[in-house]
PDB file of C-alpha atoms in Angstrom:
ATOM      1  CA  MET O  91      13.320  12.137 -14.493  1.00 77.00           C
ATOM      2  CA  THR O  92      10.035  10.136 -14.363  1.00 89.00           C
ATOM      3  CA  MET O  93      10.632   6.385 -13.817  1.00 93.00           C
ATOM      4  CA  SER O  94       8.467   3.743 -15.087  1.00 94.00           C
ATOM      5  CA  PHE O  95       5.806   2.231 -12.816  1.00 94.00           C
ATOM      6  CA  ARG O  96       7.690  -1.474 -12.861  1.00 94.00           C
ATOM      7  CA  ARG O  97      10.839   0.336 -11.886  1.00 95.00           C
ATOM      8  CA  TYR O  98       9.254   2.315  -8.870  1.00 96.00           C
ATOM      9  CA  ILE O  99       7.210  -0.599  -7.602  1.00 95.00           C
ATOM     10  CA  THR O 100      10.169  -2.809  -7.746  1.00 96.00           C
ATOM     11  CA  LEU O 101      12.570  -0.373  -5.998  1.00 96.00           C
ATOM     12  CA  ASP O 102       9.917   0.341  -3.449  1.00 95.00           C
ATOM     13  CA  ILE O 103       9.351  -3.468  -2.646  1.00 96.00           C
ATOM     14  CA  VAL O 104      12.892  -4.001  -2.206  1.00 97.00           C
ATOM     15  CA  ALA O 105      13.567  -1.112  -0.117  1.00 96.00           C
ATOM     16  CA  ILE O 106      10.449  -1.413   2.189  1.00 96.00           C
ATOM     17  CA  ALA O 107      10.840  -5.209   2.544  1.00 96.00           C
ATOM     18  CA  THR O 108      14.498  -5.068   3.359  1.00 97.00           C
ATOM     19  CA  MET O 109      14.292  -2.238   5.975  1.00 96.00           C
ATOM     20  CA  ASN O 110      11.279  -3.860   7.630  1.00 96.00           C
ATOM     21  CA  SER O 111      12.942  -7.392   7.605  1.00 96.00           C
ATOM     22  CA  PHE O 112      16.372  -5.912   9.374  1.00 96.00           C
ATOM     23  CA  VAL O 113      13.963  -3.968  11.785  1.00 96.00           C
ATOM     24  CA  ASN O 114      12.000  -6.771  12.797  1.00 95.00           C
ATOM     25  CA  ALA O 115      14.563  -9.464  12.890  1.00 96.00           C
ATOM     26  CA  GLY O 116      16.781  -7.083  14.805  1.00 96.00           C
ATOM     27  CA  TYR O 117      14.180  -6.347  17.713  1.00 92.00           C
ATOM     28  CA  VAL O 118      13.574 -10.136  18.002  1.00 93.00           C
ATOM     29  CA  TRP O 119      17.372 -10.819  18.489  1.00 94.00           C
ATOM     30  CA  TRP O 120      17.494  -7.936  21.035  1.00 95.00           C
ATOM     31  CA  LEU O 121      14.305  -9.066  23.001  1.00 91.00           C
ATOM     32  CA  TRP O 122      15.398 -12.817  23.300  1.00 90.00           C
ATOM     33  CA  ARG O 123      19.189 -12.348  23.026  1.00 90.00           C
ATOM     34  CA  SER O 124      19.919 -13.818  26.255  1.00 90.00           C
ATOM     35  CA  SER O 125      17.947 -17.004  25.377  1.00 87.00           C
ATOM     36  CA  THR O 126      19.352 -19.737  23.442  1.00 87.00           C
ATOM     37  CA  LYS O 127      16.068 -21.336  22.864  1.00 90.00           C
ATOM     38  CA  ILE O 128      12.701 -19.325  22.385  1.00 91.00           C
ATOM     39  CA  THR O 129       9.189 -20.851  23.178  1.00 91.00           C
ATOM     40  CA  LEU O 130       7.174 -20.966  20.119  1.00 89.00           C
ATOM     41  CA  SER O 131       3.568 -21.168  21.684  1.00 84.00           C
ATOM     42  CA  GLY O 132       2.011 -20.139  24.939  1.00 79.00           C
ATOM     43  CA  SER O 133       1.804 -16.701  26.510  1.00 77.00           C
ATOM     44  CA  ASP O 134       5.601 -15.850  26.422  1.00 78.00           C
ATOM     45  CA  GLY O 135       6.229 -17.544  22.986  1.00 85.00           C
ATOM     46  CA  ILE O 136       7.120 -16.018  19.836  1.00 92.00           C
ATOM     47  CA  ALA O 137       3.927 -17.304  17.967  1.00 92.00           C
ATOM     48  CA  TYR O 138       2.030 -14.077  18.917  1.00 91.00           C
ATOM     49  CA  ASP O 139       4.585 -11.822  17.902  1.00 92.00           C
ATOM     50  CA  LEU O 140       4.928 -13.836  14.358  1.00 94.00           C
ATOM     51  CA  ALA O 141       1.300 -13.758  13.808  1.00 94.00           C
ATOM     52  CA  GLY O 142       0.963 -10.046  14.717  1.00 95.00           C
ATOM     53  CA  THR O 143       3.752  -8.984  12.154  1.00 95.00           C
ATOM     54  CA  PRO O 144       1.412  -9.025   9.098  1.00 96.00           C
ATOM     55  CA  ILE O 145      -1.173  -6.777  11.042  1.00 97.00           C
ATOM     56  CA  TRP O 146       1.548  -4.196  11.850  1.00 96.00           C
ATOM     57  CA  ILE O 147       3.014  -4.259   8.718  1.00 97.00           C
ATOM     58  CA  ALA O 148      -0.519  -3.615   6.891  1.00 97.00           C
ATOM     59  CA  VAL O 149      -1.082  -0.894   9.085  1.00 97.00           C
ATOM     60  CA  LEU O 150       2.185   0.917   8.895  1.00 96.00           C
ATOM     61  CA  ALA O 151       2.825   0.640   5.415  1.00 97.00           C
ATOM     62  CA  THR O 152      -0.574   2.249   4.638  1.00 97.00           C
ATOM     63  CA  LEU O 153      -0.195   4.993   7.337  1.00 97.00           C
ATOM     64  CA  LEU O 154       3.537   5.809   6.053  1.00 96.00           C
ATOM     65  CA  GLY O 155       3.222   4.972   2.381  1.00 96.00           C
ATOM     66  CA  THR O 156      -0.153   6.276   1.106  1.00 96.00           C
ATOM     67  CA  GLY O 157       0.798   9.961   1.466  1.00 94.00           C
ATOM     68  CA  SER O 158       4.325   9.357  -0.065  1.00 95.00           C
ATOM     69  CA  VAL O 159       2.880   7.550  -3.132  1.00 95.00           C
ATOM     70  CA  ARG O 160       0.157  10.177  -3.508  1.00 94.00           C
ATOM     71  CA  ARG O 161       2.742  13.071  -3.510  1.00 94.00           C
ATOM     72  CA  LYS O 162       5.207  11.236  -5.761  1.00 94.00           C
ATOM     73  CA  LEU O 163       2.652  10.405  -8.525  1.00 91.00           C
ATOM     74  CA  TRP O 164       1.434  13.997  -8.007  1.00 90.00           C
ATOM     75  CA  GLU O 165       4.941  15.279  -8.494  1.00 93.00           C
ATOM     76  CA  GLY O 166       5.559  13.066 -11.531  1.00 92.00           C
ATOM     77  CA  LYS O 167       8.139  10.761 -10.268  1.00 94.00           C
ATOM     78  CA  PHE O 168       6.904   7.845 -11.698  1.00 94.00           C
ATOM     79  CA  HIS O 169       4.169   6.971 -14.405  1.00 91.00           C
ATOM     80  CA  LYS O 170       0.773   5.501 -13.667  1.00 90.00           C
ATOM     81  CA  PRO O 171       0.673   1.583 -14.423  1.00 90.00           C
ATOM     82  CA  GLY O 172      -0.397   0.815 -17.991  1.00 86.00           C
ATOM     83  CA  PHE O 173      -3.080  -1.537 -16.871  1.00 88.00           C
ATOM     84  CA  GLY O 174      -6.397  -1.099 -15.080  1.00 87.00           C
ATOM     85  CA  LEU O 175      -6.844  -0.995 -11.456  1.00 89.00           C
ATOM     86  CA  PRO O 176      -9.050  -3.282  -9.517  1.00 90.00           C
ATOM     87  CA  ALA O 177     -12.391  -1.586  -8.611  1.00 89.00           C
ATOM     88  CA  ILE O 178     -12.023  -2.764  -4.979  1.00 91.00           C
ATOM     89  CA  LEU O 179      -9.313  -0.305  -4.383  1.00 91.00           C
ATOM     90  CA  GLN O 180     -11.735   2.587  -5.180  1.00 88.00           C
ATOM     91  CA  ARG O 181     -13.922   1.335  -2.507  1.00 92.00           C
ATOM     92  CA  LEU O 182     -11.108   1.957   0.202  1.00 94.00           C
ATOM     93  CA  PRO O 183     -11.810   5.047   2.120  1.00 94.00           C
ATOM     94  CA  VAL O 184      -9.623   7.951   1.264  1.00 93.00           C
ATOM     95  CA  ASN O 185      -8.842   8.765   4.934  1.00 96.00           C
ATOM     96  CA  ILE O 186      -5.372   7.073   5.666  1.00 97.00           C
ATOM     97  CA  ALA O 187      -6.285   6.240   9.220  1.00 97.00           C
ATOM     98  CA  ALA O 188      -9.525   4.541   8.250  1.00 97.00           C
ATOM     99  CA  ARG O 189      -7.570   2.941   5.364  1.00 97.00           C
ATOM    100  CA  ALA O 190      -5.046   1.557   7.769  1.00 98.00           C
ATOM    101  CA  ALA O 191      -7.444   0.192   9.927  1.00 98.00           C
ATOM    102  CA  ILE O 192      -9.179  -1.852   7.106  1.00 97.00           C
ATOM    103  CA  MET O 193      -5.891  -3.033   5.951  1.00 97.00           C
ATOM    104  CA  GLY O 194      -4.896  -4.162   9.429  1.00 97.00           C
ATOM    105  CA  LEU O 195      -8.208  -5.807   9.880  1.00 98.00           C
ATOM    106  CA  THR O 196      -8.005  -7.567   6.530  1.00 97.00           C
ATOM    107  CA  ALA O 197      -4.413  -8.744   7.220  1.00 97.00           C
ATOM    108  CA  ALA O 198      -5.645 -10.052  10.691  1.00 97.00           C
ATOM    109  CA  VAL O 199      -8.463 -12.140   9.447  1.00 97.00           C
ATOM    110  CA  PHE O 200      -6.721 -13.523   6.128  1.00 97.00           C
ATOM    111  CA  VAL O 201      -3.112 -13.955   7.333  1.00 96.00           C
ATOM    112  CA  ALA O 202      -2.687 -13.564  10.899  1.00 96.00           C
ATOM    113  CA  LEU O 203      -5.197 -15.593  12.251  1.00 96.00           C
ATOM    114  CA  PRO O 204      -4.331 -18.453   9.864  1.00 96.00           C
ATOM    115  CA  LEU O 205      -0.769 -18.140  10.772  1.00 95.00           C
ATOM    116  CA  TRP O 206      -1.287 -18.230  14.573  1.00 93.00           C
ATOM    117  CA  SER O 207      -3.543 -21.337  14.097  1.00 93.00           C
ATOM    118  CA  LEU O 208      -0.883 -23.144  11.896  1.00 93.00           C
ATOM    119  CA  LEU O 209       1.831 -22.122  14.639  1.00 91.00           C
ATOM    120  CA  GLN O 210      -0.235 -23.917  17.408  1.00 89.00           C
ATOM    121  CA  ILE O 211      -0.221 -27.199  15.689  1.00 91.00           C
ATOM    122  CA  VAL O 212       3.425 -27.083  14.455  1.00 89.00           C
ATOM    123  CA  PRO O 213       5.106 -30.037  16.277  1.00 89.00           C
ATOM    124  CA  VAL O 214       7.921 -27.883  17.582  1.00 87.00           C
ATOM    125  CA  ASP O 215       8.100 -26.330  20.941  1.00 88.00           C
ATOM    126  CA  LEU O 216      11.244 -24.440  21.241  1.00 91.00           C
ATOM    127  CA  LEU O 217      13.188 -22.550  18.470  1.00 91.00           C
ATOM    128  CA  ALA O 218      16.834 -21.665  18.381  1.00 94.00           C
ATOM    129  CA  LEU O 219      17.515 -17.889  18.527  1.00 93.00           C
ATOM    130  CA  GLN O 220      18.825 -17.710  15.010  1.00 94.00           C
ATOM    131  CA  HIS O 221      15.824 -19.668  13.868  1.00 94.00           C
ATOM    132  CA  ALA O 222      13.347 -17.365  15.422  1.00 93.00           C
ATOM    133  CA  VAL O 223      15.330 -14.238  13.879  1.00 95.00           C
ATOM    134  CA  ALA O 224      15.423 -15.879  10.462  1.00 95.00           C
ATOM    135  CA  ALA O 225      11.649 -16.857  10.791  1.00 94.00           C
ATOM    136  CA  LYS O 226      10.587 -13.279  11.627  1.00 96.00           C
ATOM    137  CA  GLY O 227      12.845 -11.734   8.955  1.00 96.00           C
ATOM    138  CA  ALA O 228      11.437 -14.073   6.255  1.00 96.00           C
ATOM    139  CA  LEU O 229       7.869 -13.569   7.267  1.00 95.00           C
ATOM    140  CA  THR O 230       8.434  -9.802   7.389  1.00 96.00           C
ATOM    141  CA  THR O 231      10.013  -9.809   3.890  1.00 97.00           C
ATOM    142  CA  LEU O 232       7.165 -11.879   2.346  1.00 96.00           C
ATOM    143  CA  PHE O 233       4.395  -9.963   3.673  1.00 96.00           C
ATOM    144  CA  SER O 234       6.099  -6.741   2.848  1.00 96.00           C
ATOM    145  CA  ALA O 235       6.333  -7.758  -0.719  1.00 97.00           C
ATOM    146  CA  ALA O 236       2.890  -8.402  -0.668  1.00 96.00           C
ATOM    147  CA  ILE O 237       1.470  -5.426   0.949  1.00 97.00           C
ATOM    148  CA  VAL O 238       3.373  -2.878  -0.665  1.00 96.00           C
ATOM    149  CA  PRO O 239       1.896  -3.363  -4.182  1.00 96.00           C
ATOM    150  CA  VAL O 240      -1.737  -2.840  -2.686  1.00 96.00           C
ATOM    151  CA  VAL O 241      -0.643   0.209  -0.898  1.00 96.00           C
ATOM    152  CA  VAL O 242       0.748   1.625  -3.898  1.00 96.00           C
ATOM    153  CA  LEU O 243      -1.998   0.951  -6.257  1.00 96.00           C
ATOM    154  CA  ALA O 244      -4.608   2.034  -3.657  1.00 95.00           C
ATOM    155  CA  ALA O 245      -3.035   5.299  -3.484  1.00 95.00           C
ATOM    156  CA  ILE O 246      -2.830   5.689  -7.237  1.00 94.00           C
ATOM    157  CA  SER O 247      -6.500   4.885  -7.280  1.00 92.00           C
ATOM    158  CA  ASP O 248      -7.195   7.724  -5.050  1.00 90.00           C
ATOM    159  CA  LEU O 249      -5.875  10.354  -7.711  1.00 85.00           C
ATOM    160  CA  GLN O 250      -8.378   8.694 -10.496  1.00 77.00           C
ATOM    161  CA  PRO O 251     -11.895  10.046 -10.826  1.00 67.00           C
ATOM    162  CA  LYS O 252     -14.335   7.779  -9.158  1.00 54.00           C
ATOM    163  CA  LEU O 253     -16.687   6.112 -11.668  1.00 45.00           C
ATOM    164  CA  SER O 254     -19.539   7.769  -9.460  1.00 48.00           C
ATOM    165  CA  GLU O 255     -18.216  11.152  -9.773  1.00 51.00           C
ATOM    166  CA  VAL O 256     -17.768  10.763 -13.814  1.00 44.00           C
ATOM    167  CA  ARG O 257     -21.350   9.723 -13.988  1.00 49.00           C
ATOM    168  CA  SER O 258     -22.570  12.444 -11.932  1.00 55.00           C
ATOM    169  CA  ALA O 259     -20.539  15.059 -13.945  1.00 52.00           C
ATOM    170  CA  GLU O 260     -22.017  13.738 -16.962  1.00 52.00           C
ATOM    171  CA  HIS O 261     -25.513  14.223 -15.535  1.00 55.00           C
ATOM    172  CA  ARG O 262     -24.973  17.829 -14.453  1.00 58.00           C
ATOM    173  CA  SER O 263     -23.458  19.081 -17.375  1.00 54.00           C
ATOM    174  CA  PRO O 264     -25.646  18.797 -20.449  1.00 53.00           C
ATOM    175  CA  PRO O 265     -24.226  18.123 -23.945  1.00 51.00           C
ATOM    176  CA  ARG O 266     -23.320  21.035 -26.030  1.00 50.00           C
ATOM    177  CA  SER O 267     -25.605  22.175 -29.001  1.00 45.00           C
ATOM    178  CA  ARG O 268     -24.293  22.827 -32.359  1.00 44.00           C
ATOM    179  CA  THR O 269     -24.675  26.613 -31.442  1.00 45.00           C
ATOM    180  CA  ASP O 270     -22.416  26.529 -28.565  1.00 46.00           C
ATOM    181  CA  GLU O 271     -19.743  24.648 -30.566  1.00 46.00           C
ATOM    182  CA  THR O 272     -20.062  27.343 -33.324  1.00 44.00           C
ATOM    183  CA  VAL O 273     -19.716  30.074 -30.683  1.00 41.00           C
ATOM    184  CA  LEU O 274     -16.490  28.402 -29.181  1.00 43.00           C
ATOM    185  CA  LEU O 275     -15.055  28.194 -32.789  1.00 43.00           C
ATOM    186  CA  ASN O 276     -15.772  31.760 -33.612  1.00 44.00           C
ATOM    187  CA  MET O 277     -14.205  33.122 -30.287  1.00 41.00           C
ATOM    188  CA  SER O 278     -11.166  30.957 -30.860  1.00 44.00           C
ATOM    189  CA  SER O 279     -10.309  33.025 -34.028  1.00 44.00           C
ATOM    190  CA  LEU O 280     -10.311  36.366 -31.925  1.00 40.00           C
ATOM    191  CA  PRO O 281      -6.870  37.624 -31.144  1.00 43.00           C
ATOM    192  CA  LEU O 282      -5.957  37.466 -27.621  1.00 42.00           C
ATOM    193  CA  PHE O 283      -4.274  40.924 -27.326  1.00 39.00           C
ATOM    194  CA  GLU O 284      -5.249  44.037 -29.275  1.00 41.00           C
ATOM    195  CA  ARG O 285      -2.481  46.260 -30.438  1.00 38.00           C
TER     196      ARG O 285
END
């Protein structure tokens, strides 16, 4: 059964954000389980880990999700969205590794760097373990919910003809003349099988 795009994207966001949140919060707890307090900044602080989270989520979501979305759409598991896709998505490379690198770089510049800068000026030096785990889980959930729709829409745009391809196809095939249409109509009335 083919599900609506809205249902598909909602289930995808909830599943991936939940899974990422548990995995990331779990490993923060595992790494610092022997500490009651965690340093926020500095070389051994959690600020680098928190700021790096958006980059890793962008890269891994693109690497793991793009092929899956393409396959599901191709198999008819969900409908295409009923709205036009942003043109910038068609400018992304089709190669998944190159796309993941661009997504990671974008996340680094627009999310990770500002987040790291913000964490450096927060007037908190130490975090309780449970607060660090909660911060990691919350950040992971928020960024997963933001990146999953971008990955899905970019994968959908891969299966749509590019505007440049449509234009070049129009230039390659000249418009049919009236004679061509008449021949096609006459041929369509021919029986397919002779008895």
